[in-house]
XYZ file of C-alpha atoms in Angstrom:
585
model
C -11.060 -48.250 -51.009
C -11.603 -47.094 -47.098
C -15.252 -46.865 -46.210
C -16.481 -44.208 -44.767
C -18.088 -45.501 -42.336
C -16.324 -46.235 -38.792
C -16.099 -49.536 -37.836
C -13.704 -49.600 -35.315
C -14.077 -52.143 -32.305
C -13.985 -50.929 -28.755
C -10.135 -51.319 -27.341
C -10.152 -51.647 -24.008
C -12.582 -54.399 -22.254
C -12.565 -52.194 -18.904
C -14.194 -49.429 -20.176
C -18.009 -49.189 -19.947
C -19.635 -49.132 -23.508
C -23.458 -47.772 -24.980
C -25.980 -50.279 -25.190
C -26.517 -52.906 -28.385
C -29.839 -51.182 -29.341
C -29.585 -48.086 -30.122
C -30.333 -45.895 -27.461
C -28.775 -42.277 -28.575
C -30.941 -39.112 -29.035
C -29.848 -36.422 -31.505
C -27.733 -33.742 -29.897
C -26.334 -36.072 -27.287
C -22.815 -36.257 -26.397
C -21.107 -39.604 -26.589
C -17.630 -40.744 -26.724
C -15.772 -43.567 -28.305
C -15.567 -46.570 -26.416
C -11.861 -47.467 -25.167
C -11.296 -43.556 -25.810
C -12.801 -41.081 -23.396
C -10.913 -38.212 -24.995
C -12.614 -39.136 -28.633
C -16.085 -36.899 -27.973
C -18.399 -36.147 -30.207
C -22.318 -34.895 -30.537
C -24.523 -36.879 -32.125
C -26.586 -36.071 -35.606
C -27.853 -38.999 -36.837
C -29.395 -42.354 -35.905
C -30.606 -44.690 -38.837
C -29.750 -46.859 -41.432
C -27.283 -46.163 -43.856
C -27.323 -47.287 -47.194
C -25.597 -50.061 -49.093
C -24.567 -50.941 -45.036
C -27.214 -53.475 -42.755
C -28.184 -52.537 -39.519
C -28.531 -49.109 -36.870
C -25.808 -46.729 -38.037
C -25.006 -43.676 -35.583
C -23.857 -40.297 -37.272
C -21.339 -38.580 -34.743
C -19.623 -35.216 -35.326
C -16.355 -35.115 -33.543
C -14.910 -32.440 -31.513
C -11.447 -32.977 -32.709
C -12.795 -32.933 -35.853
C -11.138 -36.460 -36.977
C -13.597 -37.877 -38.738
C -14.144 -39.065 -42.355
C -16.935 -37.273 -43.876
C -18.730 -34.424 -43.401
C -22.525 -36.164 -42.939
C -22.667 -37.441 -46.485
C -22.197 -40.873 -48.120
C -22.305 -42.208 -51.440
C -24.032 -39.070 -52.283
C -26.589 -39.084 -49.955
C -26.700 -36.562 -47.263
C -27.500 -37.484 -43.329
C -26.444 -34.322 -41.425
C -24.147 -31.627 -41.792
C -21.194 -31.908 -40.379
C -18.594 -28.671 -39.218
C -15.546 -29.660 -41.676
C -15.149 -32.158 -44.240
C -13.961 -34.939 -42.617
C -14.996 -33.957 -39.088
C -18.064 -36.715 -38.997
C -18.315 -40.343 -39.101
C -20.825 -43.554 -38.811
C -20.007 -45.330 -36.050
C -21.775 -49.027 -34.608
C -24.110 -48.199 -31.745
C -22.172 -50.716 -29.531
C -18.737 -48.650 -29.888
C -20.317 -45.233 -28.587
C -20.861 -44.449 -24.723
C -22.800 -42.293 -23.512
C -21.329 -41.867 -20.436
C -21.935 -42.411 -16.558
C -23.156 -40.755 -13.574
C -19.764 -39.014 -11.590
C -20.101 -41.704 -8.510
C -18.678 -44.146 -10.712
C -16.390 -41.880 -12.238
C -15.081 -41.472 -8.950
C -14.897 -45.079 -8.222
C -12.923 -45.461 -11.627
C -10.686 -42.608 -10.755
C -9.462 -43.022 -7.334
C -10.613 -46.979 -6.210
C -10.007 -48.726 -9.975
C -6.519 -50.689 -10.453
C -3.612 -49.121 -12.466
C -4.018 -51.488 -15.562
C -1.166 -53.209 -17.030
C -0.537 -50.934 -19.829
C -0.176 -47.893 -17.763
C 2.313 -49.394 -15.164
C 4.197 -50.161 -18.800
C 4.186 -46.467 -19.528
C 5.895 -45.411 -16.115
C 9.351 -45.791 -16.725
C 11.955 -43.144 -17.796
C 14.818 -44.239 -20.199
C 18.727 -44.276 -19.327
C 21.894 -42.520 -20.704
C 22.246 -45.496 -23.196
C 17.846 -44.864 -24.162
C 16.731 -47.852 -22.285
C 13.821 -48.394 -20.105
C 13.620 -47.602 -16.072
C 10.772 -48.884 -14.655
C 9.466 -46.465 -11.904
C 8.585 -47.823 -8.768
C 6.060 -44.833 -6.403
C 7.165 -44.850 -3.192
C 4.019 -44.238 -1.125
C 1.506 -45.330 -3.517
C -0.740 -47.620 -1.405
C -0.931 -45.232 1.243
C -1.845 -42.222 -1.378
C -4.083 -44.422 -2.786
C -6.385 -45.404 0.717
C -6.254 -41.655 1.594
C -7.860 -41.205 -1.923
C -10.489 -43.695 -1.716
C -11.678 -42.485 1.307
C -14.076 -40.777 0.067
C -15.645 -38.528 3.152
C -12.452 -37.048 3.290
C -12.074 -35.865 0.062
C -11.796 -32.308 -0.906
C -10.634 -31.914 -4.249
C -11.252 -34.152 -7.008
C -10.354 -34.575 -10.894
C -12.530 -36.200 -13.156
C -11.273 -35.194 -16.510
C -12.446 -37.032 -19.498
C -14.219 -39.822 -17.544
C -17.328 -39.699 -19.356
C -19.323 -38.591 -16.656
C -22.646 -37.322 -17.818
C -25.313 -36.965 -15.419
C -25.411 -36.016 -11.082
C -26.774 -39.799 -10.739
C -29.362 -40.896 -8.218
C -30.745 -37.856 -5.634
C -28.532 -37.734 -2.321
C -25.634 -40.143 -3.007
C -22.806 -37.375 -3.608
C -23.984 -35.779 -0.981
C -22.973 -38.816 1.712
C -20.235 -40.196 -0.179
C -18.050 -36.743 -0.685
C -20.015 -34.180 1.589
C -16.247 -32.380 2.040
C -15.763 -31.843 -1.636
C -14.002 -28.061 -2.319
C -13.022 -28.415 -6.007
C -14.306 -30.595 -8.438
C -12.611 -30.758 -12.165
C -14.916 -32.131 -14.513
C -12.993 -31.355 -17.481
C -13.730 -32.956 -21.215
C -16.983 -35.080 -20.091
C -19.719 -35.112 -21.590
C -22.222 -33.097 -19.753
C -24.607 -30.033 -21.430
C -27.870 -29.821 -19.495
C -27.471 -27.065 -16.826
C -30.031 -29.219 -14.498
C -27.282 -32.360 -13.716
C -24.979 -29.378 -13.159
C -27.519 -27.693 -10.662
C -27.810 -30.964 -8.670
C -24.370 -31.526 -8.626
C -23.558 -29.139 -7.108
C -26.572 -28.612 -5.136
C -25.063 -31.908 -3.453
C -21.680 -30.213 -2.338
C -22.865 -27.598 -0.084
C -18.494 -26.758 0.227
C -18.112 -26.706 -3.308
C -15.861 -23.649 -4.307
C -14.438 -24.151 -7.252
C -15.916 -26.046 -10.342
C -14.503 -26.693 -13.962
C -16.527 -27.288 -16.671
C -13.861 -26.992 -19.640
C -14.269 -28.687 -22.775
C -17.735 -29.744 -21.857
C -20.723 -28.718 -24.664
C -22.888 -26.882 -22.784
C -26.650 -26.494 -23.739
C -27.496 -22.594 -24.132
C -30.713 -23.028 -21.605
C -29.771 -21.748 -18.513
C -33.289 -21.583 -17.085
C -34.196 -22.813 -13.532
C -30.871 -22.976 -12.440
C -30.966 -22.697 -8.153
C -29.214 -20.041 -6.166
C -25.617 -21.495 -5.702
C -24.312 -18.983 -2.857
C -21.071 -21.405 -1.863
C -19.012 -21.492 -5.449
C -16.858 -18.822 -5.522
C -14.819 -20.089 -8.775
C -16.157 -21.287 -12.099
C -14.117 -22.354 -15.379
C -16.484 -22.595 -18.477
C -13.487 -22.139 -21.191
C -14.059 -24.133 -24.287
C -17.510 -24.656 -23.478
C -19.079 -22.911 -26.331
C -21.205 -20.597 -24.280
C -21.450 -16.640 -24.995
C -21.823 -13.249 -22.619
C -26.014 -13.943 -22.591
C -25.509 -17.346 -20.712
C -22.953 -15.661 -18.325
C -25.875 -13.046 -17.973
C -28.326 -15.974 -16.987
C -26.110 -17.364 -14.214
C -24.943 -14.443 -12.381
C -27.648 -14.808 -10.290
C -27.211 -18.269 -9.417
C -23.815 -17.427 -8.489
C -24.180 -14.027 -6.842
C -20.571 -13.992 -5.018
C -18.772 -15.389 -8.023
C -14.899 -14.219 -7.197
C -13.229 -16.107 -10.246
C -14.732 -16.273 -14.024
C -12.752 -18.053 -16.962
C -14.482 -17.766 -20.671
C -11.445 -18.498 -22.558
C -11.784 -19.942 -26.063
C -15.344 -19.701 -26.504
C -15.241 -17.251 -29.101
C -17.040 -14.418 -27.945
C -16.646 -11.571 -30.057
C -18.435 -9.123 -27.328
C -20.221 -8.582 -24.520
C -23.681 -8.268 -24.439
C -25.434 -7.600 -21.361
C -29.241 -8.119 -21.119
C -30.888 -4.910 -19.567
C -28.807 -1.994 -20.268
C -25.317 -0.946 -21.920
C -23.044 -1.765 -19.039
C -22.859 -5.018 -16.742
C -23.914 -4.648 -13.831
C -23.781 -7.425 -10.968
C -21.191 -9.878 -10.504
C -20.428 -7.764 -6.998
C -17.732 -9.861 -6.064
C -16.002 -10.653 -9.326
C -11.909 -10.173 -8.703
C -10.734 -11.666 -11.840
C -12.267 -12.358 -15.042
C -10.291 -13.900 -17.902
C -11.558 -13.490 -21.502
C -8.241 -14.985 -23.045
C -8.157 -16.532 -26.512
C -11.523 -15.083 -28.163
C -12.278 -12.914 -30.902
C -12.874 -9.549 -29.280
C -11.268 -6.619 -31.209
C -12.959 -3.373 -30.016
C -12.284 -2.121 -26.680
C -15.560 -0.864 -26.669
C -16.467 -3.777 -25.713
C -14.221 -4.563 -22.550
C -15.708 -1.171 -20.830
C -18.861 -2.387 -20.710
C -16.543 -4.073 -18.066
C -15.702 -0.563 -16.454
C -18.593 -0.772 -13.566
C -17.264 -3.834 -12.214
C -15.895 -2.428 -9.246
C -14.688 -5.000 -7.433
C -12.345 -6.344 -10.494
C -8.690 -6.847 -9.681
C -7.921 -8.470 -12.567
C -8.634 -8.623 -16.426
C -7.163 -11.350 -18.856
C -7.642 -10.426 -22.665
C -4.362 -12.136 -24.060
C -5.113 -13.514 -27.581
C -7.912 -11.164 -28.792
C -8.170 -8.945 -31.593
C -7.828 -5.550 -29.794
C -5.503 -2.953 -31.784
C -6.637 0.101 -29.258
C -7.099 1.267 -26.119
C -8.435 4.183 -24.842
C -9.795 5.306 -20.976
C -13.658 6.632 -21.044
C -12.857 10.598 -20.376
C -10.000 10.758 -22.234
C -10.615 9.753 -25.642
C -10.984 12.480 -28.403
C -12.792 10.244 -31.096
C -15.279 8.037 -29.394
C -17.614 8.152 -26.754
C -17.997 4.864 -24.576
C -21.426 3.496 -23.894
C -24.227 5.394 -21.926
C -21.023 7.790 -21.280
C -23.138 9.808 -18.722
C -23.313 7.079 -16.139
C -19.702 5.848 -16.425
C -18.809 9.783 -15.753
C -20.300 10.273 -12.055
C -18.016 11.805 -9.797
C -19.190 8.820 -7.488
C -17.427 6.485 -9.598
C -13.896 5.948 -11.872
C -14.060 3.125 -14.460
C -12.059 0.286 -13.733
C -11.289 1.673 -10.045
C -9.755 -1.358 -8.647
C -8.508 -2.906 -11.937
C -4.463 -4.179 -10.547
C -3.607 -6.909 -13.104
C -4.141 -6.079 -16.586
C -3.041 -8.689 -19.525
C -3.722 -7.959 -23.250
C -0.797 -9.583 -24.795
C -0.957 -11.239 -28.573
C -3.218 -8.387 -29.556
C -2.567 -6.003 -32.065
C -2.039 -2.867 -30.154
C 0.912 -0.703 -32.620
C -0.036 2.883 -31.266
C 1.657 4.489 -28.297
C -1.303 6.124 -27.070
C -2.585 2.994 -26.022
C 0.664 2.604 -23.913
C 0.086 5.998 -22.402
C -4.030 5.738 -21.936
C -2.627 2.907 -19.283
C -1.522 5.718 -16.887
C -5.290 6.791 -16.754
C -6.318 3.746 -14.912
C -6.885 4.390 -11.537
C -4.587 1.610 -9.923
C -2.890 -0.721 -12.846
C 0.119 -2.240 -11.407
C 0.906 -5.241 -13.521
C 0.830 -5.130 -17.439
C 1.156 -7.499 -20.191
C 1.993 -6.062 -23.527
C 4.017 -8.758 -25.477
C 3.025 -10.444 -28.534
C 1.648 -6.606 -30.021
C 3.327 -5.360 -33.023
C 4.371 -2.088 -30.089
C 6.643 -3.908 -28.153
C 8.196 -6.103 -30.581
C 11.069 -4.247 -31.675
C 11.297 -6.791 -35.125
C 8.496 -5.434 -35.858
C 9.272 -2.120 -35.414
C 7.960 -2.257 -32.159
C 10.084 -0.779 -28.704
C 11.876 -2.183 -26.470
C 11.191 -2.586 -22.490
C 12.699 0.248 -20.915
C 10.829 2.486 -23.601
C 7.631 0.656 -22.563
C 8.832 1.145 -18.632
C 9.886 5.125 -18.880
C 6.099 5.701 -20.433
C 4.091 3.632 -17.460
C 4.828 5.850 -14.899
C 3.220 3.085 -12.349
C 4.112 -0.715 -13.894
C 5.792 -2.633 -10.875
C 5.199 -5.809 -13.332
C 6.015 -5.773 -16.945
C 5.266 -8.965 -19.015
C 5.384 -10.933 -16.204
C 8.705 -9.534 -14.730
C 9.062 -7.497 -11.815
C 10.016 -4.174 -12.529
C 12.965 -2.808 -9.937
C 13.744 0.403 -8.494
C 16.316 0.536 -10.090
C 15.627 -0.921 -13.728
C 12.792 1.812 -13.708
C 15.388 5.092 -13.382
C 17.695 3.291 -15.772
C 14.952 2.691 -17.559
C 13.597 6.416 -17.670
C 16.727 7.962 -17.646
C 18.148 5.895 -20.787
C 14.370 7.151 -22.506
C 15.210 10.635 -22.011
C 18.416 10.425 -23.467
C 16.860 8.968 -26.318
C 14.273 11.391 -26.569
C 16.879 14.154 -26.413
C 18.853 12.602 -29.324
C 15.932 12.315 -31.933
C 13.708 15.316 -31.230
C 14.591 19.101 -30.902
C 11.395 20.869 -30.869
C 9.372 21.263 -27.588
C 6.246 21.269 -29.130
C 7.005 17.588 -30.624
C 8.300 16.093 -28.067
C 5.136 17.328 -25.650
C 3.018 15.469 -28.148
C 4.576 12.512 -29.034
C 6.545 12.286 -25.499
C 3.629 13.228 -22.690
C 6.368 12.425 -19.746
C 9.032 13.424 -21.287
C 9.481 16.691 -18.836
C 8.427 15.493 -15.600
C 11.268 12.600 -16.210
C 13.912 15.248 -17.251
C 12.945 17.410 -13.985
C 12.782 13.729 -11.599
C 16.472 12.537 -12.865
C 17.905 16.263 -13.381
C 18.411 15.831 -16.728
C 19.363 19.060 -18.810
C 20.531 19.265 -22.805
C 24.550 19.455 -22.920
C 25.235 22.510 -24.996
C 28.113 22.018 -27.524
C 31.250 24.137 -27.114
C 31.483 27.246 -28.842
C 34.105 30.010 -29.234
C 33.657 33.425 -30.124
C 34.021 33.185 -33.818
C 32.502 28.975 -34.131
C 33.560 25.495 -32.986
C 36.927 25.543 -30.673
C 39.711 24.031 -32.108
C 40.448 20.149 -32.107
C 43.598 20.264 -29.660
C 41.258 22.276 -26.913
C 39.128 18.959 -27.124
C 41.642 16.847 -25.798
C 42.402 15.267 -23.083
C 45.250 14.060 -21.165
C 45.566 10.581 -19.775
C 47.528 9.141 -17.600
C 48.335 5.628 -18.150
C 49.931 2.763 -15.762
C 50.779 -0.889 -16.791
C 50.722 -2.926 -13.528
C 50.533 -6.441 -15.273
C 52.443 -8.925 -13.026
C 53.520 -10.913 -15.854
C 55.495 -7.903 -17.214
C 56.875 -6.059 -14.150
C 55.650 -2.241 -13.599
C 56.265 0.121 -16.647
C 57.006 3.806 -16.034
C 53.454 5.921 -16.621
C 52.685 7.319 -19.509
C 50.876 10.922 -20.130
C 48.568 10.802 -23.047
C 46.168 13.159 -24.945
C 43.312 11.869 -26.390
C 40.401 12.701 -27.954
C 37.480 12.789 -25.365
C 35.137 10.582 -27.856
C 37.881 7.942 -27.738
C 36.315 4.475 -26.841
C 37.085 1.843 -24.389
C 38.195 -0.119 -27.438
C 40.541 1.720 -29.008
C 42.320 2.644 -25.703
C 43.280 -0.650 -25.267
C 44.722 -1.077 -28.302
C 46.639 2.001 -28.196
C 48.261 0.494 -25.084
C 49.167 -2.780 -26.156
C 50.909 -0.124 -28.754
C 52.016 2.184 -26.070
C 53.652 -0.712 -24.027
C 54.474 -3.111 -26.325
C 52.495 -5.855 -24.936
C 51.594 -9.273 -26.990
C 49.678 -12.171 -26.839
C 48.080 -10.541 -23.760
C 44.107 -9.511 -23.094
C 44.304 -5.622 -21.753
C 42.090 -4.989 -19.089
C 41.075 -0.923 -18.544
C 40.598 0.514 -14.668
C 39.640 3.750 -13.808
C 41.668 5.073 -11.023
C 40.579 8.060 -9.692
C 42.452 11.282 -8.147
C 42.072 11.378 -4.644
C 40.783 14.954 -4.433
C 37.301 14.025 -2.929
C 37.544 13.534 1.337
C 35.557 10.494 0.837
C 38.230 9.083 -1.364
C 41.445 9.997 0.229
C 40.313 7.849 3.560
C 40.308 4.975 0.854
C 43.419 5.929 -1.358
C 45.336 5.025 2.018
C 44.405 1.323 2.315
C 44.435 1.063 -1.835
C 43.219 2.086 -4.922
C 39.850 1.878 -5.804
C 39.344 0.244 -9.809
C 36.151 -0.132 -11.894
C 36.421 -2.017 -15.296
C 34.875 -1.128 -18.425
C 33.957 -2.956 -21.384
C 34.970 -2.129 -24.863
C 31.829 -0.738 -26.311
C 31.791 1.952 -23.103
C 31.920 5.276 -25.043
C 33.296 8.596 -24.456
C 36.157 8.026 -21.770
C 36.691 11.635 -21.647
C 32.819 12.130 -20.391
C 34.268 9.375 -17.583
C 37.165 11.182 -16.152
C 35.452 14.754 -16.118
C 31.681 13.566 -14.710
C 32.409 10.264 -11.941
C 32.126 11.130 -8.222
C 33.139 8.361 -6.237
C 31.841 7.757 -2.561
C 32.991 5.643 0.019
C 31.978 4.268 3.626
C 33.949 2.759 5.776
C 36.668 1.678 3.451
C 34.040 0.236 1.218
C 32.102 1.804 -2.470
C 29.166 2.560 -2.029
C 27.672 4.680 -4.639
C 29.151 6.311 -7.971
C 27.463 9.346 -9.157
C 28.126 10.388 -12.990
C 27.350 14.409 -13.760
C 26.735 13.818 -17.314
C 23.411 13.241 -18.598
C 24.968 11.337 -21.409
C 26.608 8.688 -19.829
C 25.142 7.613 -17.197
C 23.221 4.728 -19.076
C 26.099 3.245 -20.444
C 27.877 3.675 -17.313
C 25.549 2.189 -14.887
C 24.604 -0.827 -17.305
C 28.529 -1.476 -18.262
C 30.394 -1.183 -14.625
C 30.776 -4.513 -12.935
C 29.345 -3.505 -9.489
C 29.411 -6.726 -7.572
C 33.130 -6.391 -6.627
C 32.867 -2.957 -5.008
C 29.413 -3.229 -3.151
């Protein structure tokens, strides 16, 4: 049977290991020795029994443990899952290093023998390349000169404390970003003089690091600009405590930390943060918008990351019929628009399903770029829409889930929505509600409802629906048949056309390809009907060919297409989306 306890031995004689005697405090952070990605907080330092000696109870991050703080019945600690914890030997924990040697690991240590095994890349017949870096020695002495330096990464090192006073300062005075990613620092002081020790510091990341909730006595930091604290564990009342530290802040990420809202210390709104651009709240547990406009007075925020939350509605502050947003009266003043300078705007993976969420968007003051995917509303297999529905109701999207939004994809787009719109709803007063641009896109694109033809006594007769066709085999392979005068029905597709001329013909074993040629009764046209005529295929699934032949305008420069314009509201979707253009413009 496995013991519980962990008494693994320490795998790699390079690495720097905890002391024989003991040595740990509760609550410190540690990692396994040999394994600088293996952290874990300690909970427990003691004897164990039935087992001799020091014992050290650790809870790990990853949670791969074996226990959760109990043993043979007796409970140590408690532990987050139930095998999340183990006992561990004091000599096989670290407790890390100051960054100076980190940095000496990092960028002056040898490549060891079992990572030069791991660079290699394997051949068509799966064996091993070994990769040889051009370059390497000279990347390397750049890196380990030090003074020079201006952006370094640290991540899972171990590094725990700033070290001695005054020696980052003279070894890397030049330092502009620092990643400190997965260590093992918490207290908020060996932050403070780290950092009071790079006087160019910009950006700093602190991901993955358990950070102590005491932000007291941290210093005024006026030269970082950019500071990552996802993963750390920390909530909206520690962000609170070090805005002032970091007064002209331009770049906050909380992701992961599971904040479920924002709670700012002196009044309903936050206020500060006077230089914040972008703030990303991605992948936490925030599900009422409430919440984000406490956001609203930022005014200098450009951009706003909520992707992976819990939000199912949005709604602008003075437009929303069944709530009132906090201390309403101040977010109201004719001085000031919530979210004025909000461009960038990504809640996807949410669980937004109700279009006037989509519309409320148009409300905000300047919202260019949009992210919507992952909500039940824009998943059409889950009953969702799909993009150009999304596009037609943003009247100002230039970026949609990532992708740029053309001219030209938005009036296909809108037009395409209209159509729609026309084809499922008949009464005004619906479509005004459910619909809210629904008229002003009709008037931009000159769309009007096509009336069906009527005669004096009902529905005209079928022959008065027809239309004639003429038709002209030109297939090399074949020689030149004489024309042929058809009449059709006008709802006759692409389709079956061509397989009334292979009928027509007599033509087998050969792929029928449909032109349009059209009568040279335009001026435009008869310059070009000289030199040769002008063809545009269509696919099978184009509808309606009698809609074709009574609506396309054709218009030409200088011997060359340049535009096709299509009179029929009805077609002009398929038309535009089914015409191969590239040959003609």
């Amino acid at each position: 049977m496995q013991s519980s306890l962990d008494t693994e031995k320490a795998i790699s004689s390079g690495s720097i290991s905890g002391s024989d005697s003991v040595g740990f405090l509760i609550g410190q952070r540690v990692h396994f020795v040999g394994d600088t990605r293996r952290i874990g907080t300690v909970k427990y330092v003691g004897a164990v029994e039935g087992y001799g000696g020091i014992w050290v109870g650790v809870g790990w991050d990853n949670g791969d443990g074996k226990h959760d703080g109990s043993h043979n019945g007796v409970r140590y600690f408690e532990a987050q899952g139930p095998k999340s914890a183990s006992f561990v030997r004091p000599h096989n924990l670290s407790s890390g290093f100051p960054l100076l040697k980190a940095l000496e690991l990092r960028y002056h240590g040898e490549s060891t023998k079992e990572e030069e095994d791991e660079m290699y890349v394997l051949s068509a017949s799966n064996k091993r390349v070994t990769i040889e870096l051009l370059g390497k020695d000279k990347i390397q002495n750049k890196l380990s000169q030090f003074e020079e330096l201006t952006s370094a990464s640290l991540a899972y090192l171990g590094v725990s404390s700033a070290g001695p006073p005054g020696h980052i300062n003279t070894t890397i005075p030049r330092l502009k970003e620092l990643d400190l990613t997965g260590n093992l620092l918490s207290d908020w002081k060996e932050i403070a003089a780290i950092c009071k020790e790079l006087p160019a510091l910009v950006t700093l990341n602190l991901s993955y690091n358990s950070m102590s909730h005491d932000i007291s006595g941290m210093p005024l930091l006026n030269h970082i600009k950019v500071v990552v604290l996802s993963h750390t564990g920390i909530g909206w009342k520690q962000v609170e405590m070090l805005k002032d530290s970091i007064p002209l802040i331009e770049e906050l990420h909380l992701m992961g930390n599971k904040l479920r809202g924002i709670t700012p210390l002196s009044s309903d709104i936050v206020h500060g943060f006077d230089s914040l651009r972008l703030l990303n709240l991605e992948n936490n547990l925030i599900a009422a918008w409430d919440e984000i406009l406490k956001l609203s007075q930022l005014k200098r925020l450009e951009q706003l990351f909520l992707n992976n939350n819990c939000i199912s509605h949005i709604w602008y502050p003075d437009h929303n019929p069944l709530s009132e947003p906090p201390n309403s009266l101040e977010l109201l003043r004719e001085s000031f628009r919530p979210f004025q300078n909000l461009r960038c705007l990504l809640v996807g993976g949410n669980k937004i399903e109700d279009f006037s969420s989509i519309d409320t968007l148009n409300l905000f003051p300047n919202l260019l770029d949009i992210r919507l995917s992952e909500n039940p509303i824009a998943d059409p297999r889950k009953g969702g829409v799909p993009r150009f529905v999304l596009i037609a109701r943003l009247a100002k999207v230039e970026i949609l889930n990532g992708s740029q939004v053309s001219p030209r994809e938005r009036k296909d787009s809108e037009i395409r929505y209209v159509r729609l719109v026309m084809s499922k709803c008949q009464d005004p007063e619906e479509i005004k509600k459910l619909h809210p641009r629904f008229v002003e896109l009709k008037k931009i694109h000159g769309i009007e409802y096509e009336k069906a033809a009527t005669g004096a006594t009902g529905p005209q007769k079928l022959s008065s629906s027809l239309i004639s066709i003429t038709l002209k085999c030109v297939a090399a392979s074949i020689g030149e048949k004489v024309p042929l005068t058809k009449k059709l029905p006008a709802t006759t597709t692409v389709g079956k056309l061509k397989i009334l001329c292979e009928s027509f013909f007599k033509i087998k074993s050969i792929k029928p390809k449909l032109f349009i040629q059209e009568e040279s009764n335009l001026q435009e046209s008869t310059v070009v009907a000289s030199k040769g005529d002008i063809r545009i295929s269509l696919p099978p699934e184009v509808k309606d060919i009698g809609l074709y032949k009574r609506c396309l305008v054709a218009s030409f420069k200088e011997g060359k297409l340049r535009s096709i314009t299509i009179r029929h509201p009805e077609v002009i979707l398929d038309f535009v989306e089914s015409c191969i253009w590239d040959q003609y413009l």
